[in-house]
Amino acid sequence: MSDIGRRGFLVRTGLTLSAAVLAGAQPRASAEQATSSSRLKSWEDLRAQFPLSPQLIHLAAFFLASHPTPVREAIERHRAGLDTDPIGYWFEHEEKQEAQVLQAAAEYLGGNPTDIALTDSTTMGLGLLYGGLQLRSGQEILTTTHDHYSTETALRLRAERTGAMVRQIHLYRSTKTVSRDEIVDSLRKGITTMTRIVAVTWVHSSTGLKLPIHEMALAIQTINRSREERDRIIFCVDGVHALGVEDFRVSELGCDFLIAGTHKWMFGPRGTGLVWGHPKAWPIARATIPTFSSQAYDLWMENKSSKDLPPSVHMTPGGFHSFEHRWALGEAFTFHQTIGKSKVMQRIYELNQQLKQGLAAMPHVTLHTPVSQDLSAGIVCFEVAGMAPRTVVEKFRRRGIVGSVTPYATKYVRLAPCLINSPKEIETTLAEIRNLRAS
Ligand SMILES: Cc1ncc(COP(=O)(O)O)c(C=O)c1O
């Protein structure tokens, strides 16, 4: 089919085509799932999917994903196709592959493909969303003092560019005494009649603290009951350290927007991410970067408005991307689904509990992450008496253990046991920490 012909066909069939493509995508995903399950019978099998150095204990794998075999193979397949015939391969695969990725993401998230925008990272999603959320005069964005650089900077840039009011609150006094009630209560007290947007981070990469997002959403829903739609509080969550860890469905979580990179815990291709939005919340988002959705582009070529396309389409930024990475993202969702979301969460929790309980028993260690799994996920932060976090991480490296220092004003040692780790590796790490003494 020629360029124009194909585009015309897409416009005429609209979302129906997407539905047909999505339906066609499923048998292939199932076949891949079958292949993957035969590869994944044990945690050792899972570890073997990653070309990570066997000489190292990787406890910072969440920072940037190593690609597991199915993701790597898909990237190589698309790369070869694009290198051989870039325009031919693109026309043949673009619509189908994007639909397949959206379908896999939607199945994993428990949402709808038309509610998902694809991005290149958490930061891109946060920047585009917070930069474009519509506010009326007198409405403010409420955020916290616990968020990552990307949330804080996206909101600051928004405020500088448009004069939007941004206010920060503390959600708790100390990670030693924090409770779910304290967090929900602080949020409730922080909200005023001016608050239109609430912007938080599900799992803080500064301390490992996990917010009770569902309870926070319920508190917001209660306040919203007495508000008109145009004043309803829109609850936005940076979920990058929960996606691929927590067993949740967006349809039940209660937030309005979930923003995440898929190149950390999800093991998706580096340079991928998404924004999920509730259908009632999406209309508040205004796009900044022109989408390259063929539907929008075709309408433009016909001098027609694309305003009736789903907002998530407009919020998926164009031009051309590193398509071999973007189109391989579906494999990462399938990989996780093959293991099972609850098994993934249970394994990450077990390894993190082992690490936290070991650390809590050491007199020369101050653990900053709550031990309770209700308030923590897959990140563990701590200090060793008399030693700078950087020194600890460097010593670890020399002993073959890969950790990181929290990239915040207050710095801690950060270890993040994940699916590729074993209880034995955690034991070895704890033994090293027991032997650490300030020199
Ligand atoms: C809480 C949080 N949000 C956002 C980011 C940025 O993620 P990305 O690299 O996907 O933009 C990070 C870490 O890199 C993070 O810890």
Short mmCIF file of C-alpha atoms and ligand atoms in Angstrom, two decimals:
data_model
loop_
_atom_site.label_atom_id
_atom_site.label_comp_id
_atom_site.label_asym_id
_atom_site.label_seq_id
_atom_site.Cartn_x
_atom_site.Cartn_y
_atom_site.Cartn_z
CA MET A 1 0.00 0.00 0.00
CA SER A 2 1.38 3.43 -0.91
CA ASP A 3 2.12 6.09 1.70
CA ILE A 4 -0.96 8.19 0.97
CA GLY A 5 -3.13 5.13 0.47
CA ARG A 6 -2.04 3.65 3.76
CA ARG A 7 -2.55 6.87 5.64
CA GLY A 8 -5.98 7.38 4.03
CA PHE A 9 -6.94 3.86 4.98
CA LEU A 10 -5.89 4.50 8.57
CA VAL A 11 -7.92 7.68 8.81
CA ARG A 12 -11.05 6.05 7.42
CA THR A 13 -10.84 3.09 9.73
CA GLY A 14 -9.59 5.14 12.67
CA LEU A 15 -9.44 3.35 15.97
CA THR A 16 -11.18 0.32 14.47
CA LEU A 17 -7.96 -0.46 12.68
CA SER A 18 -6.03 -0.18 15.91
CA ALA A 19 -8.45 -2.62 17.49
CA ALA A 20 -7.97 -5.04 14.61
CA VAL A 21 -4.20 -4.74 14.82
CA LEU A 22 -4.36 -5.24 18.57
CA ALA A 23 -6.46 -8.35 18.13
CA GLY A 24 -3.91 -9.62 15.62
CA ALA A 25 -1.10 -8.88 18.03
CA GLN A 26 -2.33 -11.23 20.70
CA PRO A 27 -1.52 -14.67 19.25
CA ARG A 28 2.06 -13.53 18.70
CA ALA A 29 2.37 -12.32 22.29
CA SER A 30 1.04 -15.67 23.50
CA ALA A 31 3.56 -17.54 21.36
CA GLU A 32 6.33 -15.41 22.81
CA GLN A 33 4.99 -15.97 26.28
CA ALA A 34 5.16 -19.72 25.68
CA THR A 35 8.80 -19.45 24.57
CA SER A 36 9.63 -17.28 27.56
CA SER A 37 7.95 -19.60 30.07
CA SER A 38 9.99 -22.52 28.82
CA ARG A 39 13.06 -20.39 29.48
CA LEU A 40 11.97 -19.29 32.97
CA LYS A 41 11.57 -22.27 35.25
CA SER A 42 13.70 -20.96 38.13
CA TRP A 43 15.27 -17.74 39.39
CA GLU A 44 18.58 -19.02 38.02
CA ASP A 45 16.95 -19.31 34.57
CA LEU A 46 15.78 -15.73 34.91
CA ARG A 47 19.26 -14.53 35.87
CA ALA A 48 20.64 -16.31 32.79
CA GLN A 49 18.49 -14.07 30.56
CA PHE A 50 20.74 -11.11 31.40
CA PRO A 51 24.27 -10.63 30.06
CA LEU A 52 25.24 -8.99 33.38
CA SER A 53 28.77 -9.70 34.56
CA PRO A 54 28.72 -12.85 36.72
CA GLN A 55 31.72 -11.46 38.64
CA LEU A 56 29.55 -8.77 40.23
CA ILE A 57 26.63 -8.71 42.66
CA HIS A 58 24.36 -6.21 40.95
CA LEU A 59 22.42 -4.25 43.56
CA ALA A 60 21.85 -1.17 41.40
CA ALA A 61 20.26 -2.99 38.46
CA PHE A 62 17.15 -0.81 38.76
CA PHE A 63 19.18 2.29 37.81
CA LEU A 64 19.22 1.41 34.11
CA ALA A 65 18.01 -1.94 32.80
CA SER A 66 20.19 -4.63 31.35
CA HIS A 67 18.10 -6.10 28.51
CA PRO A 68 16.91 -9.69 29.08
CA THR A 69 17.12 -12.10 26.13
CA PRO A 70 13.62 -11.58 24.63
CA VAL A 71 14.04 -7.79 24.74
CA ARG A 72 17.56 -8.02 23.29
CA GLU A 73 16.41 -10.36 20.51
CA ALA A 74 13.51 -8.10 19.58
CA ILE A 75 15.80 -5.05 19.49
CA GLU A 76 18.23 -6.91 17.21
CA ARG A 77 15.39 -8.05 14.94
CA HIS A 78 14.03 -4.52 14.50
CA ARG A 79 17.51 -3.03 14.18
CA ALA A 80 18.37 -5.42 11.35
CA GLY A 81 15.10 -4.64 9.58
CA LEU A 82 15.56 -0.89 9.89
CA ASP A 83 19.19 -1.07 8.78
CA THR A 84 18.27 -3.11 5.73
CA ASP A 85 15.38 -0.93 4.51
CA PRO A 86 14.57 1.93 6.92
CA ILE A 87 11.50 3.35 5.18
CA GLY A 88 10.14 -0.01 4.02
CA TYR A 89 10.52 -1.60 7.45
CA TRP A 90 9.03 1.44 9.17
CA PHE A 91 5.93 1.50 6.96
CA GLU A 92 5.47 -2.21 7.36
CA HIS A 93 5.82 -2.24 11.16
CA GLU A 94 5.11 1.14 12.73
CA GLU A 95 1.35 0.91 13.26
CA LYS A 96 1.38 -2.78 14.17
CA GLN A 97 4.34 -2.58 16.58
CA GLU A 98 3.13 0.52 18.40
CA ALA A 99 -0.29 -1.10 18.83
CA GLN A 100 1.37 -4.25 20.14
CA VAL A 101 3.43 -2.30 22.68
CA LEU A 102 0.34 -0.40 23.86
CA GLN A 103 -1.64 -3.62 24.15
CA ALA A 104 1.11 -5.34 26.18
CA ALA A 105 1.44 -2.26 28.43
CA ALA A 106 -2.33 -2.07 28.93
CA GLU A 107 -2.60 -5.76 29.79
CA TYR A 108 0.23 -5.42 32.29
CA LEU A 109 -1.16 -2.23 33.84
CA GLY A 110 -4.76 -3.41 33.87
CA GLY A 111 -5.86 -0.45 31.78
CA ASN A 112 -6.81 0.50 28.26
CA PRO A 113 -4.31 1.02 25.37
CA THR A 114 -5.96 4.33 24.46
CA ASP A 115 -5.14 5.69 27.93
CA ILE A 116 -1.39 5.25 27.50
CA ALA A 117 1.12 7.67 25.96
CA LEU A 118 4.57 6.32 25.10
CA THR A 119 7.60 8.36 26.11
CA ASP A 120 11.36 7.94 26.27
CA SER A 121 11.72 8.13 30.08
CA THR A 122 10.07 9.04 33.35
CA THR A 123 11.59 12.49 33.03
CA MET A 124 10.09 13.05 29.57
CA GLY A 125 6.66 11.99 30.87
CA LEU A 126 6.90 14.24 33.93
CA GLY A 127 8.17 17.19 31.91
CA LEU A 128 5.46 16.91 29.26
CA LEU A 129 2.65 16.28 31.71
CA TYR A 130 3.53 18.86 34.36
CA GLY A 131 4.43 21.37 31.64
CA GLY A 132 1.03 21.01 29.99
CA LEU A 133 -1.61 20.38 32.66
CA GLN A 134 -4.21 23.12 32.35
CA LEU A 135 -4.71 25.31 35.41
CA ARG A 136 -7.17 28.14 35.87
CA SER A 137 -6.16 31.30 37.66
CA GLY A 138 -5.96 30.74 41.41
CA GLN A 139 -5.34 26.99 41.07
CA GLU A 140 -2.12 25.51 42.43
CA ILE A 141 0.05 22.43 42.14
CA LEU A 142 0.71 20.74 45.48
CA THR A 143 3.86 18.63 45.69
CA THR A 144 6.23 17.37 48.38
CA THR A 145 9.75 17.82 49.67
CA HIS A 146 10.50 14.13 49.00
CA ASP A 147 10.39 14.07 45.21
CA HIS A 148 13.08 13.36 42.68
CA TYR A 149 14.98 16.00 40.71
CA SER A 150 12.80 15.28 37.65
CA THR A 151 9.48 16.09 39.37
CA GLU A 152 10.87 19.07 41.22
CA THR A 153 12.55 20.53 38.15
CA ALA A 154 9.58 19.87 35.83
CA LEU A 155 7.38 21.81 38.27
CA ARG A 156 9.91 24.61 38.72
CA LEU A 157 10.23 25.04 34.95
CA ARG A 158 6.46 25.09 34.66
CA ALA A 159 6.22 27.76 37.36
CA GLU A 160 8.95 29.88 35.76
CA ARG A 161 7.40 29.62 32.30
CA THR A 162 3.75 30.20 33.17
CA GLY A 163 3.67 31.65 36.68
CA ALA A 164 1.86 28.54 37.95
CA MET A 165 1.76 28.29 41.74
CA VAL A 166 3.67 25.30 43.12
CA ARG A 167 3.67 24.52 46.86
CA GLN A 168 5.68 21.84 48.66
CA ILE A 169 4.71 20.02 51.86
CA HIS A 170 6.39 17.40 54.07
CA LEU A 171 4.40 14.18 54.22
CA TYR A 172 6.16 12.87 57.33
CA ARG A 173 8.68 14.00 59.96
CA SER A 174 11.09 11.06 59.99
CA THR A 175 11.43 7.67 58.29
CA LYS A 176 11.98 6.25 61.82
CA THR A 177 8.45 7.11 62.94
CA VAL A 178 6.55 7.46 59.66
CA SER A 179 3.19 5.72 59.31
CA ARG A 180 0.62 5.45 56.53
CA ASP A 181 -1.80 7.49 58.64
CA GLU A 182 0.75 10.30 59.09
CA ILE A 183 1.29 10.49 55.32
CA VAL A 184 -2.41 10.50 54.41
CA ASP A 185 -3.14 13.01 57.18
CA SER A 186 -0.36 15.37 56.02
CA LEU A 187 -1.70 15.21 52.48
CA ARG A 188 -5.26 15.92 53.62
CA LYS A 189 -4.10 18.90 55.69
CA GLY A 190 -1.89 20.20 52.84
CA ILE A 191 -4.76 20.35 50.32
CA THR A 192 -6.59 23.68 50.09
CA THR A 193 -9.47 24.88 47.93
CA MET A 194 -6.82 26.13 45.47
CA THR A 195 -5.21 22.70 44.99
CA ARG A 196 -5.92 21.35 41.51
CA ILE A 197 -2.92 19.04 41.00
CA VAL A 198 -1.20 16.79 43.53
CA ALA A 199 2.23 15.58 42.32
CA VAL A 200 4.00 12.84 44.30
CA THR A 201 6.47 9.96 43.92
CA TRP A 202 5.31 6.44 44.80
CA VAL A 203 8.67 5.05 45.98
CA HIS A 204 11.22 7.67 47.01
CA SER A 205 14.65 7.00 45.54
CA SER A 206 16.11 9.17 48.33
CA THR A 207 15.11 6.84 51.21
CA GLY A 208 13.26 3.84 49.76
CA LEU A 209 10.04 4.99 51.46
CA LYS A 210 6.88 3.86 49.65
CA LEU A 211 3.81 6.07 49.83
CA PRO A 212 0.37 4.51 50.43
CA ILE A 213 -0.88 5.65 47.02
CA HIS A 214 -4.25 3.91 47.19
CA GLU A 215 -5.10 5.42 50.61
CA MET A 216 -3.92 8.84 49.39
CA ALA A 217 -6.16 8.45 46.33
CA LEU A 218 -9.12 7.57 48.55
CA ALA A 219 -8.53 10.68 50.70
CA ILE A 220 -8.44 12.79 47.53
CA GLN A 221 -11.60 11.14 46.21
CA THR A 222 -13.39 12.04 49.44
CA ILE A 223 -12.39 15.71 49.06
CA ASN A 224 -13.36 15.60 45.36
CA ARG A 225 -16.90 14.51 46.18
CA SER A 226 -17.77 18.05 47.16
CA ARG A 227 -16.01 19.67 44.17
CA GLU A 228 -17.12 20.43 40.66
CA GLU A 229 -15.36 18.59 37.83
CA ARG A 230 -13.33 21.70 36.87
CA ASP A 231 -11.95 21.94 40.44
CA ARG A 232 -11.43 18.21 40.99
CA ILE A 233 -7.99 17.36 42.37
CA ILE A 234 -5.93 15.49 39.79
CA PHE A 235 -3.57 13.01 41.47
CA CYS A 236 -0.28 12.44 39.59
CA VAL A 237 2.24 9.80 40.60
CA ASP A 238 5.82 9.19 39.50
CA GLY A 239 5.62 5.41 39.65
CA VAL A 240 8.99 4.45 38.22
CA HIS A 241 10.15 2.48 41.29
CA ALA A 242 6.79 0.75 41.68
CA LEU A 243 6.27 -0.34 38.06
CA GLY A 244 7.81 -3.81 37.77
CA VAL A 245 7.80 -4.22 41.57
CA GLU A 246 4.31 -3.69 43.02
CA ASP A 247 1.39 -5.89 42.02
CA PHE A 248 -1.27 -3.33 41.09
CA ARG A 249 -3.82 -2.49 38.42
CA VAL A 250 -4.19 1.15 37.40
CA SER A 251 -7.96 0.71 37.22
CA GLU A 252 -7.97 0.07 41.01
CA LEU A 253 -5.11 2.27 42.17
CA GLY A 254 -7.13 5.49 42.24
CA CYS A 255 -4.62 7.99 40.84
CA ASP A 256 -5.31 10.06 37.70
CA PHE A 257 -1.87 9.84 36.07
CA LEU A 258 0.93 7.34 36.50
CA ILE A 259 4.23 8.35 34.97
CA ALA A 260 7.11 5.90 34.67
CA GLY A 261 10.18 4.88 32.74
CA THR A 262 10.11 1.26 31.62
CA HIS A 263 13.90 0.94 31.52
CA LYS A 264 14.42 0.33 35.23
CA TRP A 265 12.55 -2.40 37.16
CA MET A 266 10.53 -3.40 34.06
CA PHE A 267 13.73 -4.37 32.13
CA GLY A 268 12.37 -2.59 29.05
CA PRO A 269 14.63 -1.16 26.35
CA ARG A 270 16.73 1.79 27.50
CA GLY A 271 15.03 4.97 26.39
CA THR A 272 11.41 3.88 26.94
CA GLY A 273 8.62 4.97 29.28
CA LEU A 274 4.94 5.75 29.49
CA VAL A 275 2.24 7.94 30.95
CA TRP A 276 -1.04 6.28 31.87
CA GLY A 277 -3.99 8.60 32.44
CA HIS A 278 -7.54 8.00 33.60
CA PRO A 279 -9.94 8.77 30.71
CA LYS A 280 -11.61 11.46 32.85
CA ALA A 281 -8.25 13.10 33.61
CA TRP A 282 -6.61 13.04 30.16
CA PRO A 283 -8.49 16.12 28.82
CA ILE A 284 -6.62 18.35 31.33
CA ALA A 285 -3.31 17.49 29.62
CA ARG A 286 -2.05 19.65 26.76
CA ALA A 287 0.66 18.33 24.45
CA THR A 288 3.93 20.17 23.80
CA ILE A 289 5.71 18.03 21.20
CA PRO A 290 3.80 17.18 17.99
CA THR A 291 2.79 13.53 17.90
CA PHE A 292 3.77 11.41 14.89
CA SER A 293 0.69 9.24 15.25
CA SER A 294 -0.32 8.43 11.67
CA GLN A 295 -3.91 9.30 12.52
CA ALA A 296 -2.98 12.82 13.63
CA TYR A 297 -0.54 13.26 10.76
CA ASP A 298 -3.08 12.10 8.16
CA LEU A 299 -5.71 14.48 9.46
CA TRP A 300 -3.17 17.28 9.26
CA MET A 301 -2.41 16.41 5.64
CA GLU A 302 -6.12 16.66 4.90
CA ASN A 303 -6.40 20.01 6.70
CA LYS A 304 -8.68 18.39 9.27
CA SER A 305 -8.65 18.74 13.02
CA SER A 306 -7.29 15.88 15.11
CA LYS A 307 -8.88 17.12 18.32
CA ASP A 308 -11.17 14.09 18.53
CA LEU A 309 -8.28 11.63 18.77
CA PRO A 310 -7.61 10.33 22.30
CA PRO A 311 -5.46 12.82 24.29
CA SER A 312 -2.93 10.03 24.93
CA VAL A 313 -2.21 10.04 21.19
CA HIS A 314 -1.34 13.75 21.30
CA MET A 315 0.73 13.17 24.44
CA THR A 316 2.90 10.59 22.66
CA PRO A 317 5.67 12.80 21.30
CA GLY A 318 6.93 12.45 17.71
CA GLY A 319 9.35 12.69 15.51
CA PHE A 320 11.17 9.50 14.79
CA HIS A 321 12.49 7.46 17.67
CA SER A 322 15.02 4.71 18.20
CA PHE A 323 12.27 2.39 16.98
CA GLU A 324 14.22 -0.80 17.57
CA HIS A 325 14.01 0.03 21.28
CA ARG A 326 10.47 1.35 21.36
CA TRP A 327 9.04 -1.62 19.45
CA ALA A 328 10.78 -4.14 21.72
CA LEU A 329 9.07 -2.77 24.84
CA GLY A 330 6.16 -5.21 24.60
CA GLU A 331 8.63 -8.05 25.27
CA ALA A 332 9.47 -6.58 28.68
CA PHE A 333 5.81 -6.58 29.74
CA THR A 334 5.42 -10.13 28.45
CA PHE A 335 8.57 -11.15 30.35
CA HIS A 336 7.10 -9.85 33.62
CA GLN A 337 3.69 -11.37 32.91
CA THR A 338 5.33 -14.73 32.28
CA ILE A 339 6.78 -14.66 35.80
CA GLY A 340 3.57 -13.17 37.23
CA LYS A 341 3.15 -9.82 38.96
CA SER A 342 2.54 -11.28 42.41
CA LYS A 343 5.58 -13.59 42.19
CA VAL A 344 7.72 -10.65 41.08
CA MET A 345 6.60 -8.58 44.05
CA GLN A 346 7.00 -11.43 46.52
CA ARG A 347 10.56 -12.17 45.35
CA ILE A 348 11.63 -8.52 45.50
CA TYR A 349 10.04 -8.14 48.94
CA GLU A 350 11.77 -11.28 50.28
CA LEU A 351 15.22 -10.17 49.14
CA ASN A 352 14.67 -6.65 50.49
CA GLN A 353 13.41 -7.96 53.84
CA GLN A 354 16.49 -10.15 54.14
CA LEU A 355 18.72 -7.14 53.50
CA LYS A 356 16.82 -4.75 55.80
CA GLN A 357 16.59 -7.18 58.68
CA GLY A 358 20.31 -7.94 58.40
CA LEU A 359 21.16 -4.22 58.35
CA ALA A 360 18.80 -3.37 61.23
CA ALA A 361 20.71 -5.81 63.44
CA MET A 362 24.08 -4.11 62.85
CA PRO A 363 25.06 -1.54 65.49
CA HIS A 364 27.30 0.43 63.09
CA VAL A 365 24.53 0.79 60.49
CA THR A 366 21.64 3.27 60.45
CA LEU A 367 18.83 2.00 58.26
CA HIS A 368 16.77 4.82 56.73
CA THR A 369 14.22 2.71 54.85
CA PRO A 370 11.22 1.52 56.89
CA VAL A 371 11.41 -2.23 57.51
CA SER A 372 7.66 -2.62 57.00
CA GLN A 373 6.80 -3.72 53.50
CA ASP A 374 3.75 -1.44 53.73
CA LEU A 375 6.14 1.51 53.58
CA SER A 376 8.94 0.19 51.38
CA ALA A 377 9.38 -1.66 48.08
CA GLY A 378 12.70 -2.54 46.43
CA ILE A 379 15.09 0.21 47.54
CA VAL A 380 17.11 0.10 50.76
CA CYS A 381 19.00 3.17 52.03
CA PHE A 382 21.41 3.28 54.97
CA GLU A 383 24.55 4.79 56.46
CA VAL A 384 27.62 3.18 57.98
CA ALA A 385 28.95 4.99 61.05
CA GLY A 386 31.98 7.16 60.33
CA MET A 387 32.00 6.47 56.58
CA ALA A 388 30.85 8.68 53.73
CA PRO A 389 28.29 6.90 51.52
CA ARG A 390 30.60 7.34 48.51
CA THR A 391 33.43 5.56 50.39
CA VAL A 392 31.12 2.66 51.25
CA VAL A 393 29.99 2.30 47.63
CA GLU A 394 33.60 2.43 46.41
CA LYS A 395 34.60 -0.27 48.91
CA PHE A 396 31.68 -2.38 47.75
CA ARG A 397 32.79 -2.02 44.13
CA ARG A 398 36.30 -3.23 44.99
CA ARG A 399 34.66 -6.30 46.58
CA GLY A 400 32.46 -6.96 43.52
CA ILE A 401 29.24 -5.47 44.91
CA VAL A 402 27.50 -2.80 42.83
CA GLY A 403 25.53 -0.21 44.79
CA SER A 404 24.91 3.51 44.41
CA VAL A 405 24.71 6.72 46.41
CA THR A 406 21.33 8.48 46.54
CA PRO A 407 21.55 11.44 44.11
CA TYR A 408 20.00 13.95 46.54
CA ALA A 409 21.26 16.70 48.89
CA THR A 410 21.20 14.18 51.76
CA LYS A 411 23.20 11.15 50.66
CA TYR A 412 22.83 7.53 51.71
CA VAL A 413 24.19 4.21 50.52
CA ARG A 414 21.50 2.62 48.32
CA LEU A 415 21.11 -1.06 47.49
CA ALA A 416 18.18 -2.41 45.53
CA PRO A 417 17.81 -6.20 45.43
CA CYS A 418 15.74 -7.23 42.41
CA LEU A 419 14.71 -10.28 40.41
CA ILE A 420 18.24 -11.03 39.21
CA ASN A 421 19.59 -11.37 42.77
CA SER A 422 19.66 -14.37 45.08
CA PRO A 423 19.43 -14.78 48.88
CA LYS A 424 23.06 -15.95 48.77
CA GLU A 425 24.14 -12.65 47.18
CA ILE A 426 22.30 -10.73 49.89
CA GLU A 427 24.05 -12.84 52.56
CA THR A 428 27.45 -12.12 50.97
CA THR A 429 26.62 -8.40 50.89
CA LEU A 430 25.54 -8.40 54.54
CA ALA A 431 28.79 -10.16 55.48
CA GLU A 432 30.76 -7.41 53.70
CA ILE A 433 28.81 -4.70 55.53
CA ARG A 434 29.36 -6.44 58.88
CA ASN A 435 33.10 -6.22 58.21
CA LEU A 436 33.02 -2.55 57.25
CA ARG A 437 34.65 -0.39 59.85
CA ALA A 438 35.80 3.21 59.54
CA SER A 439 39.60 3.22 59.11
C1 LIG B 1 11.87 8.77 41.51
C2 LIG B 1 12.55 8.94 40.19
N1 LIG B 1 11.88 9.55 39.19
C3 LIG B 1 12.44 9.74 37.99
C4 LIG B 1 13.71 9.28 37.72
C5 LIG B 1 14.26 9.50 36.33
O1 LIG B 1 13.93 8.37 35.55
P1 LIG B 1 14.19 8.35 33.98
O2 LIG B 1 15.61 8.02 33.81
O3 LIG B 1 13.30 7.27 33.47
O4 LIG B 1 13.84 9.68 33.46
C6 LIG B 1 14.45 8.63 38.74
C7 LIG B 1 15.81 8.10 38.56
O5 LIG B 1 16.51 8.17 37.63
C8 LIG B 1 13.85 8.47 40.00
O6 LIG B 1 14.53 7.90 41.00
#
